[in-house]
Short mmCIF file of C-alpha atoms (C1' of nucleotides) in Angstrom, two decimals:
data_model
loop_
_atom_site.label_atom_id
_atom_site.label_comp_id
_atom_site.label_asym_id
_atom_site.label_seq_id
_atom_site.Cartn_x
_atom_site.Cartn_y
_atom_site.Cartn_z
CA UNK A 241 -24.39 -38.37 -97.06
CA UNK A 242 -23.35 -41.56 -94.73
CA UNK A 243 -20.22 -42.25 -97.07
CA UNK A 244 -18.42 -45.92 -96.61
CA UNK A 245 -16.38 -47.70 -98.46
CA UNK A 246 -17.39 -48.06 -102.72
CA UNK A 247 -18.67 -51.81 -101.99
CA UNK A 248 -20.42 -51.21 -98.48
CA UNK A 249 -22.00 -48.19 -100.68
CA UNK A 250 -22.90 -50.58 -104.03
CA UNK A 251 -24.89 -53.00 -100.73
CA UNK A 252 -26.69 -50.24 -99.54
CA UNK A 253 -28.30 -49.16 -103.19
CA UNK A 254 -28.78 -53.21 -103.59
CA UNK A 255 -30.37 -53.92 -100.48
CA UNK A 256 -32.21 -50.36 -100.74
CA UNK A 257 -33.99 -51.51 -103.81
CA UNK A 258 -35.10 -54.55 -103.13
CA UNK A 259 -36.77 -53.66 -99.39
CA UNK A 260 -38.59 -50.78 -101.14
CA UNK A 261 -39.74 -52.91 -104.48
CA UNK A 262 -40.59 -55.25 -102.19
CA UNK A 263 -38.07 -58.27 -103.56
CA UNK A 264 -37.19 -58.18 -99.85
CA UNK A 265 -40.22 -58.03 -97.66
CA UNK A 266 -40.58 -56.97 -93.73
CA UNK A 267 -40.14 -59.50 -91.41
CA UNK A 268 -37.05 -61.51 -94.06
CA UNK A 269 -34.06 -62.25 -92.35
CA UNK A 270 -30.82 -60.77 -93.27
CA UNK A 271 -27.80 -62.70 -92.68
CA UNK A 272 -24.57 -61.46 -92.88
CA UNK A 273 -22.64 -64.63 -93.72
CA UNK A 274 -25.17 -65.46 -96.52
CA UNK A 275 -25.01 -61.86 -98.18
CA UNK A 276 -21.10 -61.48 -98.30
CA UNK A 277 -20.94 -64.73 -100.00
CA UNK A 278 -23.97 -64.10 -102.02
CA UNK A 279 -22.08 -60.46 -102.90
CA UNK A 280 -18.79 -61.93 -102.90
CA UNK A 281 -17.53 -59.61 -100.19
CA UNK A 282 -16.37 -60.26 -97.04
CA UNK A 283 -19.00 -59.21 -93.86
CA UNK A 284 -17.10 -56.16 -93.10
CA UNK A 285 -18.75 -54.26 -95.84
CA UNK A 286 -22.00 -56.33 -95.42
CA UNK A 287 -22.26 -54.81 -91.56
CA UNK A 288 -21.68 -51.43 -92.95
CA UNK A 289 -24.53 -51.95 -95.20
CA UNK A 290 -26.75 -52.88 -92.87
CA UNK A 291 -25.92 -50.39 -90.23
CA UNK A 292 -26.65 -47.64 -92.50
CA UNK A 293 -29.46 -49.15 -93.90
CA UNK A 294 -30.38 -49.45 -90.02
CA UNK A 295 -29.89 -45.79 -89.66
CA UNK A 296 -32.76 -44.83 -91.78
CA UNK A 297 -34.84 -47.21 -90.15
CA UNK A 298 -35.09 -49.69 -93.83
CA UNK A 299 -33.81 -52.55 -91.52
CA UNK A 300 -34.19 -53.37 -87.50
CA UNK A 301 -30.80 -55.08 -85.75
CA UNK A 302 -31.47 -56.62 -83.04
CA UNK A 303 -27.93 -57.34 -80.47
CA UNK A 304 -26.89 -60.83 -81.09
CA UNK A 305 -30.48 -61.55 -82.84
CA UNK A 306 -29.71 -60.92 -86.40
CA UNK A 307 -31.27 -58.47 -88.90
CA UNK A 308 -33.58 -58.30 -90.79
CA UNK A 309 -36.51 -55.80 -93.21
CA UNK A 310 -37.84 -53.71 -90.11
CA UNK A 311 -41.79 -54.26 -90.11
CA UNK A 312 -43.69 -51.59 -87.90
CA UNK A 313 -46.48 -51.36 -85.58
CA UNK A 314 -49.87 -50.09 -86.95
CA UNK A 315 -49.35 -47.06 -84.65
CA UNK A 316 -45.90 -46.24 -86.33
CA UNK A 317 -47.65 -46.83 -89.50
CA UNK A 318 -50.43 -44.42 -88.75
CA UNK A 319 -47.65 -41.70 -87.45
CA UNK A 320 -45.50 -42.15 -90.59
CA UNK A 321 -48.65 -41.55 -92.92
CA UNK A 322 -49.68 -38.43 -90.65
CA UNK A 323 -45.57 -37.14 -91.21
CA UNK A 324 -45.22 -38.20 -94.67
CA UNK A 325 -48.16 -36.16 -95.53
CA UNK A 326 -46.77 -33.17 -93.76
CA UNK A 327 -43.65 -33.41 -95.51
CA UNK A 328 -45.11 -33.75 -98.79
CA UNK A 329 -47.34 -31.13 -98.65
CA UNK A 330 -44.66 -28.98 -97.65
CA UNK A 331 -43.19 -29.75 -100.45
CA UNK A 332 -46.10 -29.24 -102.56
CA UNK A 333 -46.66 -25.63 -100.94
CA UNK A 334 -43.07 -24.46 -101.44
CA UNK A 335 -43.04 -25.83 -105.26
CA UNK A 336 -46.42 -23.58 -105.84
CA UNK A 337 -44.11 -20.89 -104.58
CA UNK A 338 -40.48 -21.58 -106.06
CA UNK A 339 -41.12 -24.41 -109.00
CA UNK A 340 -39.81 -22.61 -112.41
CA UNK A 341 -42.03 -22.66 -115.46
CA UNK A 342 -39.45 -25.30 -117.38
CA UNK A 343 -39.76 -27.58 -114.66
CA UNK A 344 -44.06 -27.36 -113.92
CA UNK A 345 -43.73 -28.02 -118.00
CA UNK A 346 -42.05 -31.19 -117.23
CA UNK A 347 -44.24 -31.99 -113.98
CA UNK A 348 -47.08 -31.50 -116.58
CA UNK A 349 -46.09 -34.31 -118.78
CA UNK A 350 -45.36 -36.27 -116.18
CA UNK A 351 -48.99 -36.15 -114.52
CA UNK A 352 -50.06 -37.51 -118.70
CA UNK A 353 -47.49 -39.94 -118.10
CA UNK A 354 -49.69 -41.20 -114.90
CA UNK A 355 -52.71 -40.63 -116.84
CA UNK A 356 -51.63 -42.52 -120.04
CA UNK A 357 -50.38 -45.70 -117.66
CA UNK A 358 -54.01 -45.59 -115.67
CA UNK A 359 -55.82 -47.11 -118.66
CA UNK A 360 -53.46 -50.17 -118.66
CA UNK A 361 -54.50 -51.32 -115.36
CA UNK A 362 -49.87 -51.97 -115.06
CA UNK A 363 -49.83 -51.43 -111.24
CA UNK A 364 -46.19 -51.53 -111.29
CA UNK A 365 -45.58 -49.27 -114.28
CA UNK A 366 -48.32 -46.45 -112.64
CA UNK A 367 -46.41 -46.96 -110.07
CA UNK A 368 -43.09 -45.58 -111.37
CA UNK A 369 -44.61 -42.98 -113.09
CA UNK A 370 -46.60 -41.60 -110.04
CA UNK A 371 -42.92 -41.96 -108.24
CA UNK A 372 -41.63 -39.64 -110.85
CA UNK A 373 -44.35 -37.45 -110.55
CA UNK A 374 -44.10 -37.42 -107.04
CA UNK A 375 -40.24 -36.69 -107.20
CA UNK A 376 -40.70 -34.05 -109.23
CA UNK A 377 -42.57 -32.15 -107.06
CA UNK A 378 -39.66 -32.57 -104.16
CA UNK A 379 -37.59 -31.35 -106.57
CA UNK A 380 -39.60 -28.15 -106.91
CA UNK A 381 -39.54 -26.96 -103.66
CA UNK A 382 -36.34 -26.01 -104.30
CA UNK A 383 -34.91 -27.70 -100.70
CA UNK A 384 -32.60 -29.91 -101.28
CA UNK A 385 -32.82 -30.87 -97.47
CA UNK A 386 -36.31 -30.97 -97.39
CA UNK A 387 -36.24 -33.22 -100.60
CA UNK A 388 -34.17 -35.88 -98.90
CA UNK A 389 -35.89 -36.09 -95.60
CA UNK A 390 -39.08 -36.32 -97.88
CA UNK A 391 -37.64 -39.76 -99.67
CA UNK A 392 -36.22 -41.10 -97.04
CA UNK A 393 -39.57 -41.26 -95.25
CA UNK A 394 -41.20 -42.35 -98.23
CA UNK A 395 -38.79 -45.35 -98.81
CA UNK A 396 -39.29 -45.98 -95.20
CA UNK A 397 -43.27 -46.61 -96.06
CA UNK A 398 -42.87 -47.84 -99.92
CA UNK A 399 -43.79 -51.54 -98.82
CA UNK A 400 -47.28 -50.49 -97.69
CA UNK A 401 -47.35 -47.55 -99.85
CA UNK A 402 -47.17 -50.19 -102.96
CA UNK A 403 -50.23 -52.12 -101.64
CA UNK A 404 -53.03 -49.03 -101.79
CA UNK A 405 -52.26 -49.71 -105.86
CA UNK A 406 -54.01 -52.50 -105.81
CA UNK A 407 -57.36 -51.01 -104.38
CA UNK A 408 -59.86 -51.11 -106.94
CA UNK A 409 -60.83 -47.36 -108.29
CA UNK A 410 -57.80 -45.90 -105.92
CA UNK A 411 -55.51 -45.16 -109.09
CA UNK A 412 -58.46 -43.22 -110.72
CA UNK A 413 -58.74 -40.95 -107.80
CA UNK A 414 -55.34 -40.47 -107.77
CA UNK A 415 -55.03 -39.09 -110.88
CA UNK A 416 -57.69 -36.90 -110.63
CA UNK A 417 -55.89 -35.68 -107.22
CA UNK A 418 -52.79 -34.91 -109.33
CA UNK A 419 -54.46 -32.98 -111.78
CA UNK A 420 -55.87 -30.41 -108.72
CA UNK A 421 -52.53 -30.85 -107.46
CA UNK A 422 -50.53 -29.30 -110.80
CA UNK A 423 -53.16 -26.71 -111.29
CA UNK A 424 -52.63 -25.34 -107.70
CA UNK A 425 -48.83 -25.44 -108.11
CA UNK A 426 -48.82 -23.82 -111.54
CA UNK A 427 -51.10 -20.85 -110.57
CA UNK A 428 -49.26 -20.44 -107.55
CA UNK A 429 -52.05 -21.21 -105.08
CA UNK A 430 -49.34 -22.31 -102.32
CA UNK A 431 -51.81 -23.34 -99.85
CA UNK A 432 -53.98 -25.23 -101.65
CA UNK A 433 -51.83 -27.42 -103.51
CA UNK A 434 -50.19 -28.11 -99.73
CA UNK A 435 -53.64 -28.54 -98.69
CA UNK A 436 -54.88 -30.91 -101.48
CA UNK A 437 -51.19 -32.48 -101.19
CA UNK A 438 -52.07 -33.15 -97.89
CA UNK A 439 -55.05 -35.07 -98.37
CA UNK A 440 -53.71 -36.87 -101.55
CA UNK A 441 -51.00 -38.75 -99.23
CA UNK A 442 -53.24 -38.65 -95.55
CA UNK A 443 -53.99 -42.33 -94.56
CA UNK A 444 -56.97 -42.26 -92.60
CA UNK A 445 -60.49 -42.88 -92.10
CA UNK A 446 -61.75 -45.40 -94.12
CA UNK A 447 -58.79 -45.68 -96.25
CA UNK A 448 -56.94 -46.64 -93.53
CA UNK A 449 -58.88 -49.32 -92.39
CA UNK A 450 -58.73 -50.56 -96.74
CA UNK A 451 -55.32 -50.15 -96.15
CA UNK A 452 -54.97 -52.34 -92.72
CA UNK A 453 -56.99 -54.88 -94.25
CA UNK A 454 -54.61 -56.00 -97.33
CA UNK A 455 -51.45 -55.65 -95.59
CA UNK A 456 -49.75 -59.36 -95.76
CA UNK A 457 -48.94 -61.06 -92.52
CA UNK A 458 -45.81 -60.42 -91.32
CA UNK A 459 -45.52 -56.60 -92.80
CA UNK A 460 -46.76 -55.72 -89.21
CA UNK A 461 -45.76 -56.31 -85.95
CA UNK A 462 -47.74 -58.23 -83.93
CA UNK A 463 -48.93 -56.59 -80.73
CA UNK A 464 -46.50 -58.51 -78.03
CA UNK A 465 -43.34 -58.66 -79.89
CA UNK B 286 -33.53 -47.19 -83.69
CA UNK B 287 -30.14 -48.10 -85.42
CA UNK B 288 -28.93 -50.96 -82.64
CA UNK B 289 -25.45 -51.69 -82.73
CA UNK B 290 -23.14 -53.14 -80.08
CA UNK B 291 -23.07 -51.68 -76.99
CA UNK B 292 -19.57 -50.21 -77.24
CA UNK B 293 -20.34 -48.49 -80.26
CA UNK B 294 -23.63 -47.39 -79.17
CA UNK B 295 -21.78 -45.79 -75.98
CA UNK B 296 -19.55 -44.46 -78.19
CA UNK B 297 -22.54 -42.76 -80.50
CA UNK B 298 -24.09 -41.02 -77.57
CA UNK B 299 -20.46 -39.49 -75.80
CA UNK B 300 -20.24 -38.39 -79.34
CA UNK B 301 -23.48 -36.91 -80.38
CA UNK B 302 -23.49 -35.24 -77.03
CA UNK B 303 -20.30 -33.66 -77.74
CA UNK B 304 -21.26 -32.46 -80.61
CA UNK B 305 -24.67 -31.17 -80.13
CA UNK B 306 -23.32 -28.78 -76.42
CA UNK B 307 -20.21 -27.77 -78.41
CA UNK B 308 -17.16 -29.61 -77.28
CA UNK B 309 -16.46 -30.57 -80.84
CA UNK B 310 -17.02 -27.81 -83.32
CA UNK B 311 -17.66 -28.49 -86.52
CA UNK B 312 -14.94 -29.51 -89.00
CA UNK B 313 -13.11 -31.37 -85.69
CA UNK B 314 -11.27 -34.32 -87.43
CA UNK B 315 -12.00 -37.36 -85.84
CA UNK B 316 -9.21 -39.70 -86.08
CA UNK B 317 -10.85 -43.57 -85.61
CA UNK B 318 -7.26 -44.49 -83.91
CA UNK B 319 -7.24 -41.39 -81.98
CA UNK B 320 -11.00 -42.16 -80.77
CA UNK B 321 -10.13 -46.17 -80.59
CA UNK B 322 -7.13 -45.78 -77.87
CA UNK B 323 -9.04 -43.10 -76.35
CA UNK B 324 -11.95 -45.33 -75.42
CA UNK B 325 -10.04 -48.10 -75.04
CA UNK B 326 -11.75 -49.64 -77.62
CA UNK B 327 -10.78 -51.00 -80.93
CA UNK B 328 -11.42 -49.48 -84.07
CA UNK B 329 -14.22 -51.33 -85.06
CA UNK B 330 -16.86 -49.97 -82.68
CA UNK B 331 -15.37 -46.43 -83.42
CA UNK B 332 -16.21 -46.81 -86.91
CA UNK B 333 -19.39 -48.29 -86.31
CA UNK B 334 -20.11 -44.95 -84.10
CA UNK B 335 -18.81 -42.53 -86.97
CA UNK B 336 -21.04 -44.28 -89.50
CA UNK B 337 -24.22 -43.77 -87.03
CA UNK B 338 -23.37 -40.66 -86.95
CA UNK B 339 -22.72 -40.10 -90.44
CA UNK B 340 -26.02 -41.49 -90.89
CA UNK B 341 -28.01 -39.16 -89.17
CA UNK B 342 -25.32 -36.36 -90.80
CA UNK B 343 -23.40 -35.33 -87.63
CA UNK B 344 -20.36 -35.94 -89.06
CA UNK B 345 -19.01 -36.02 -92.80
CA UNK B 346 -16.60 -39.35 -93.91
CA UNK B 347 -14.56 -38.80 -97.21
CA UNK B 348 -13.34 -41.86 -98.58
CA UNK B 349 -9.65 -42.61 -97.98
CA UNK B 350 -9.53 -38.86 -95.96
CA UNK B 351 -11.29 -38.95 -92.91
CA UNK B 352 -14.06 -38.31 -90.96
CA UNK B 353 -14.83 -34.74 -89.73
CA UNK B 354 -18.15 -32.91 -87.46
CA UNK B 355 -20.20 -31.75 -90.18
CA UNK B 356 -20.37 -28.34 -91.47
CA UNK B 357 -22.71 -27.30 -93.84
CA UNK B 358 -22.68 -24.85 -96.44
CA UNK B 359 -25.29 -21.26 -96.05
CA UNK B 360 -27.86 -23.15 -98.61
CA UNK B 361 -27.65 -26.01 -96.85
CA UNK B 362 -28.19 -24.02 -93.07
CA UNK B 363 -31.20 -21.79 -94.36
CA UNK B 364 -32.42 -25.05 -96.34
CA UNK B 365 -32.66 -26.52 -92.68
CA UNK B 366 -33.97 -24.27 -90.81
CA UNK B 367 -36.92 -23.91 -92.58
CA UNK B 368 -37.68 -27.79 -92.54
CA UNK B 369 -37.24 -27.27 -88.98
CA UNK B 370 -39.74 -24.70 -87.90
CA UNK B 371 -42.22 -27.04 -90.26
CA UNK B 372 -41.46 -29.89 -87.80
CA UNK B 373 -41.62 -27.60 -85.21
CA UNK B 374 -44.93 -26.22 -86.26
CA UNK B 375 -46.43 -29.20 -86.96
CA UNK B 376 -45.28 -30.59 -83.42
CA UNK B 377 -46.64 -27.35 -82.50
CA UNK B 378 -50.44 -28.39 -84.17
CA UNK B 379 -50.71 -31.23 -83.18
CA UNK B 380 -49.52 -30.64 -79.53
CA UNK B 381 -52.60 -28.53 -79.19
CA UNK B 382 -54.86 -30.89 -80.02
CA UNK B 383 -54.02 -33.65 -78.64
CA UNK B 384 -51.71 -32.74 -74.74
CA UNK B 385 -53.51 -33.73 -72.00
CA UNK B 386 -54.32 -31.44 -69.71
CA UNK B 387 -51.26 -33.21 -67.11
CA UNK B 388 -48.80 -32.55 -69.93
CA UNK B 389 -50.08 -29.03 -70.36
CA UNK B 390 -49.64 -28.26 -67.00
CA UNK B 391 -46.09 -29.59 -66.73
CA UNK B 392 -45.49 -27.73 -70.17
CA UNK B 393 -46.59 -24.20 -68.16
CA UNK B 394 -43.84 -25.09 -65.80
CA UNK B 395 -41.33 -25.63 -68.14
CA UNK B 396 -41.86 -22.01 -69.64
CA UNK B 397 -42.24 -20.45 -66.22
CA UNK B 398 -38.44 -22.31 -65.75
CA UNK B 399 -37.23 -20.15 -68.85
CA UNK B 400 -38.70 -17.13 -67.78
CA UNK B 401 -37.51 -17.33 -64.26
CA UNK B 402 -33.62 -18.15 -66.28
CA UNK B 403 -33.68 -15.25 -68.03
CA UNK B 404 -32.71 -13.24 -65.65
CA UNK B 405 -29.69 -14.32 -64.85
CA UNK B 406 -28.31 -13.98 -68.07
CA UNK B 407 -26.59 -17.66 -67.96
CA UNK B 408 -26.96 -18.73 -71.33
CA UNK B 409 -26.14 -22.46 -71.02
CA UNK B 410 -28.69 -22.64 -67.93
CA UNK B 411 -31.15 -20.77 -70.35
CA UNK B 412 -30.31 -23.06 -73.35
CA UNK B 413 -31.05 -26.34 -72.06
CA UNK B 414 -34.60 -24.97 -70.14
CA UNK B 415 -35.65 -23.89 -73.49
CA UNK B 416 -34.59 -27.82 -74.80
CA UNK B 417 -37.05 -28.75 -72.62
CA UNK B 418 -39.94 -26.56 -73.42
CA UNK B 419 -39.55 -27.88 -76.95
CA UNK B 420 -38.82 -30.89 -76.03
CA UNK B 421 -41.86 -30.97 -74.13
CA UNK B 422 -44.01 -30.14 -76.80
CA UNK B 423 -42.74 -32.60 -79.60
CA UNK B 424 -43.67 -35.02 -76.60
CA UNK B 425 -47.13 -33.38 -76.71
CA UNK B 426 -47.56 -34.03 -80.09
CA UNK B 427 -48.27 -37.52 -79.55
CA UNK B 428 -46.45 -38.79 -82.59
CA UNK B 429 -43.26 -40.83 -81.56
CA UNK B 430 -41.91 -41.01 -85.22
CA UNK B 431 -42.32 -37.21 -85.25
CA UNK B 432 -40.94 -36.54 -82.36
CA UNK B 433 -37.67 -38.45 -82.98
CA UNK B 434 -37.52 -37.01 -86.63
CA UNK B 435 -37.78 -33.52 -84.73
CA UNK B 436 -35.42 -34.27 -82.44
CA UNK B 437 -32.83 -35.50 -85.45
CA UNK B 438 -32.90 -32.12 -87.43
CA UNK B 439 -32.87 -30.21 -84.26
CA UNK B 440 -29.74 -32.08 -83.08
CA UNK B 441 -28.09 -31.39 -86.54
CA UNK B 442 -28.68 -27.63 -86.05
CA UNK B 443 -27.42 -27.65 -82.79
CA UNK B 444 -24.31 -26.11 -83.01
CA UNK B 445 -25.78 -23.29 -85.03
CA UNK B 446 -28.67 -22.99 -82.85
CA UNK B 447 -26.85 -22.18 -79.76
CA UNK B 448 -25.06 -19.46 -81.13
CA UNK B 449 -28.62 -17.40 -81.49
CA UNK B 450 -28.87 -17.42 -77.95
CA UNK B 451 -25.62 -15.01 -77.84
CA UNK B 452 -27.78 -11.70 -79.74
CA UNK B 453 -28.65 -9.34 -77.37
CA UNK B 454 -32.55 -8.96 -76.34
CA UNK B 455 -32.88 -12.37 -78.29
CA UNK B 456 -33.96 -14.62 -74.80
CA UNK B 457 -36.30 -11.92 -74.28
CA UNK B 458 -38.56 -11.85 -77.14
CA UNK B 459 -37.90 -15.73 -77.29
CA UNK B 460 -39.84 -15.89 -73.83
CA UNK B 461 -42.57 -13.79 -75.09
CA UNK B 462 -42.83 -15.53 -77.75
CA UNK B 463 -43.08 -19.40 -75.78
CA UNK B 464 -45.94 -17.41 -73.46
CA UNK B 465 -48.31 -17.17 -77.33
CA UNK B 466 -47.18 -20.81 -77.92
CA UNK B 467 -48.79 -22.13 -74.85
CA UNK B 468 -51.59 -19.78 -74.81
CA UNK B 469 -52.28 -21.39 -78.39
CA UNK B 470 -51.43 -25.03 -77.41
CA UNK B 471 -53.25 -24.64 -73.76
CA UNK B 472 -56.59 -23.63 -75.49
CA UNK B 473 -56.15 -25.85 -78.55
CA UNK B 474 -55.88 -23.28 -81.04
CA UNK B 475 -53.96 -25.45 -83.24
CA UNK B 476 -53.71 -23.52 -86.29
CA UNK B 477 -52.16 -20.60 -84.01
CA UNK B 478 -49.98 -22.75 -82.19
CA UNK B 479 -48.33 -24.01 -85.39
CA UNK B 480 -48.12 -20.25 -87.03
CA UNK B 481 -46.51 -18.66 -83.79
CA UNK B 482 -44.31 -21.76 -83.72
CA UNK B 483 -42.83 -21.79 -86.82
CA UNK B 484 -42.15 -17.64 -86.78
CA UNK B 485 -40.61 -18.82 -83.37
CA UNK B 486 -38.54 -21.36 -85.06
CA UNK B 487 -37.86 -19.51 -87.94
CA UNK B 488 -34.34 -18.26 -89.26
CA UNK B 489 -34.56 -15.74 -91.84
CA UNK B 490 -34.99 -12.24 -92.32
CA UNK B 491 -32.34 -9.54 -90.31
CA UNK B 492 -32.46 -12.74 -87.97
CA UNK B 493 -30.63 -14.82 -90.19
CA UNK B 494 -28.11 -12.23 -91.38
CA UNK B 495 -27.93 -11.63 -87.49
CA UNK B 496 -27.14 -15.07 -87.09
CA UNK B 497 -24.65 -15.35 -90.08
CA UNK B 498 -22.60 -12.60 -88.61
CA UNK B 499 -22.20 -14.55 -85.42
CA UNK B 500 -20.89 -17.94 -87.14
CA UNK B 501 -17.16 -18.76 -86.47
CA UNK B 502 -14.88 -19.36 -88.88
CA UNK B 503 -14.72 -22.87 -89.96
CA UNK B 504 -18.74 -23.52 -88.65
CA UNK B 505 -19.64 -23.56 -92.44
CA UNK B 506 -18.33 -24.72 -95.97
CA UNK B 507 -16.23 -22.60 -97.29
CA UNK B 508 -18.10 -21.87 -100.78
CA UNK B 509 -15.38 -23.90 -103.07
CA UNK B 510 -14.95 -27.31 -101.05
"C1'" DA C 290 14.45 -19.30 -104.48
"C1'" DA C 291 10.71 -21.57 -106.66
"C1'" DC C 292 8.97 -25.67 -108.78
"C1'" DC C 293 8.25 -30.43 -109.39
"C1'" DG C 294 8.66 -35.31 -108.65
"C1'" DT C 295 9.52 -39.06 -105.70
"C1'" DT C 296 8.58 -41.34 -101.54
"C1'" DA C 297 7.39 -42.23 -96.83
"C1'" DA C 298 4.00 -41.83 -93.30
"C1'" DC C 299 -0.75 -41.50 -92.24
"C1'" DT C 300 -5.56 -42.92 -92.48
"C1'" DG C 301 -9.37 -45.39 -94.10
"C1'" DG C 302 -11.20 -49.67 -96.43
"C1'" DT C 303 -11.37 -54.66 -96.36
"C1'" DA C 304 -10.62 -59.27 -94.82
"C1'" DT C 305 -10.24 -62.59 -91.30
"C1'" DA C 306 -9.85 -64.65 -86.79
"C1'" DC C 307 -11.77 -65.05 -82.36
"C1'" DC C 308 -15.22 -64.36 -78.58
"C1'" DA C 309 -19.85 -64.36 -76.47
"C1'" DG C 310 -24.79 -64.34 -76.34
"C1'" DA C 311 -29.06 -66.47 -78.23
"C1'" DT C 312 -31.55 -70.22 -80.17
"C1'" DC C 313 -33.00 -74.74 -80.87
"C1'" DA C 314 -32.83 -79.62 -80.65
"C1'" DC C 315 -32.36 -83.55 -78.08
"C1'" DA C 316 -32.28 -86.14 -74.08
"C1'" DT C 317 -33.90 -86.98 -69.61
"C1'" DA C 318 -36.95 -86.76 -65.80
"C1'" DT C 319 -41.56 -86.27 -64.11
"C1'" DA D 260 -46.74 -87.08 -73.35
"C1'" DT D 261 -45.06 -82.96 -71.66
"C1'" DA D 262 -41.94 -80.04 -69.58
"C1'" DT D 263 -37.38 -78.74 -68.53
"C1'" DG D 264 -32.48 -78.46 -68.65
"C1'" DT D 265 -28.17 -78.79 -71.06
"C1'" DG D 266 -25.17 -78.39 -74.75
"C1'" DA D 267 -24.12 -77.86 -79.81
"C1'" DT D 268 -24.57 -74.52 -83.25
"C1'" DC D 269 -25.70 -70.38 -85.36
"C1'" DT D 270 -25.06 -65.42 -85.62
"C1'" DG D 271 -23.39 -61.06 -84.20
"C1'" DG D 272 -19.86 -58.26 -81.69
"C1'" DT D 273 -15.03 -57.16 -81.27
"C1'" DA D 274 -10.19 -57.19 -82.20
"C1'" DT D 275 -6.45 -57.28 -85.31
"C1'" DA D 276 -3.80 -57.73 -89.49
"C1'" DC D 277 -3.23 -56.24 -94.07
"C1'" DC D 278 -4.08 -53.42 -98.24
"C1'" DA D 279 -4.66 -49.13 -100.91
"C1'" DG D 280 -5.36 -44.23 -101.65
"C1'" DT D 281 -4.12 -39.57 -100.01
"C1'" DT D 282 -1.18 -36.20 -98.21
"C1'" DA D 283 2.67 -33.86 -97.29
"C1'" DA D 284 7.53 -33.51 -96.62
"C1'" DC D 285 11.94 -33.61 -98.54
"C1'" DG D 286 15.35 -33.26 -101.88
"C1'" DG D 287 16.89 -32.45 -106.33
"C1'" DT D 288 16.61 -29.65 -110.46
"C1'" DT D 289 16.11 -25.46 -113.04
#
DNA sequence: AACCGTTAACTGGTATACCAGATCACATAT
DNA sequence: ATATGTGATCTGGTATACCAGTTAACGGTT
């Protein structure tokens, strides 16, 4: 989509995967002078970088203040969870409809992946795998649009997304969640698996309130910026 | 959101505006030196503009060859569309659960605008009361971070979406079709307001071949690139 | 007349130099 | 000791110069 030059590009990936594994964490500074020495490049390509990566809201620029790993309110938190959930159950309804049997085989073995990795208690291997999973199911709805919007949110939340992992029991129910989830989208049941999608991704209630409570200082916003 | 200099972020909204009412049609070229002596400006805000831009996928940059206003392929416009009446809807849902009363009754004065417009047959007059109506109700929604996502894809269909306004009897059913939308939204009906949205939103059908038909030349991809 | 290759002009991509606002430390006054 | 004001410094914002790929025109050849 936004296409710069090959090394303002090769930032963006960089930069990309390190705010959403979390090597780079909301709130860190990023300054320009350090990264185009740090990349070898000079800041030209380092400002595209981060205006792009600005763009889809991964980092916040403030004029003459610098840049650095946007962190959010617990409102916009609460409103990205409520939209996220939308989109992926969208997804999830459309797949039911559209996904081809080849593919729900693969989306199939991908769900045992999850379920192998849940025994090992590896938060950061279930955590790939339930991204795969996950992806797979953007892929089915067969919107190629949709599918974008969809991960571009989600990289958007993947800092706090990554902490609900490490709730004690959560991955358990999640599995179980994916397993309703597939058996919806294979029979066809469009508005259940949106449904059940739906819930499998909503933030609220009590979870919320889980979730609040082990986000790190400094992933949020403080009330008076 | 994406905070760049002022000049450039002058520069993004002259263009986006553009754009979105038509001035530039998609596949424009937009020259950055052209732009740059234009504005009186040098070419370092204009490119910061075009990459905004590109970023939110108003306009298309090819390495080495240019920058042009998007155009998008059929897939991609159908693909679009029906993410949009889901945002739409969803707005929609929401709106009716959550607009205050105040906001309601504001909302009943935007449609009664419309209606009162489509008389006179001026489309442009018609066209941006019915922004507002929407508009209005993606405020109602009470989700900020949906709202602006909303307001992103609608922007991006702009040019496309204008040109429905051109079939024949289409303002009049549109205007029916508002009057069930607040009817829904004003007694909180959400699952109704979200249904009657998204068939309001909704591209496909006779309507989309309708709207196909309509499409100037050069408004989408020809299918070998 | 049609085809192909060379080349010149155009346009973006990158680097660098310069300017201006914001921050922070230090000194001074209360 | 604290508060405030001033200036050095840090960091982005803007302009410009230079480099490299792409395109298209022109001329020569067949």
């Amino acid at each position: 989509m936004a296409q710069n030059g090959k090394l303002a590009n090769d930032l963006v990936q960089k930069l990309e995967r390190d705010i959403v594994t979390g090597v780079l964490k909301p709130g860190d500074k990023l300054d320009e002078r350090s990264l185009s020495e740090r990349f070898g490049v000079s800041r030209t390509p380092v400002r595209e970088a981060l205006q792009t990566l600005a763009g889809s809201g991964l980092v916040a620029t403030m004029p003459r203040r610098g840049t650095i790993v946007a962190s959010i309110t617990v409102g916009e938190l609460i409103e990205m969870f409520e939209v996220m959930a939308e989109l992926e159950a969208m997804c999830a309804r459309l797949a039911a409809r559209r996904m081809p049997r080849a593919d729900i085989e693969n989306l199939i073995a991908l769900a045992g992946e999850c379920d192998a990795l849940q025994e090992h208690s590896d938060a950061d291997a279930y955590y790939e795998a339930n991204v795969s999973f996950h992806e797979a199911i953007y892929a089915g709805c067969r919107n190629s649009f949709l599918e974008r919007q969809t991960k571009t949110v989600r990289n958007r939340l993947a800092p706090y997304r990554r902490l609900q992992l490490h709730r004690p029991g959560r991955v358990k129910t999640s599995n179980s969640e994916h397993e309703d989830i597939l058996n919806a989208i294979s029979t066809g049941d469009a508005d259940t698996a949106g449904r059940l999608m739906r819930q499998h991704v909503a933030v609220q209630g009590e979870a919320l309130n889980d979730l609040l409570a082990i986000v790190p200082r400094g992933y949020l916003e403080p009330l008076a910026g």
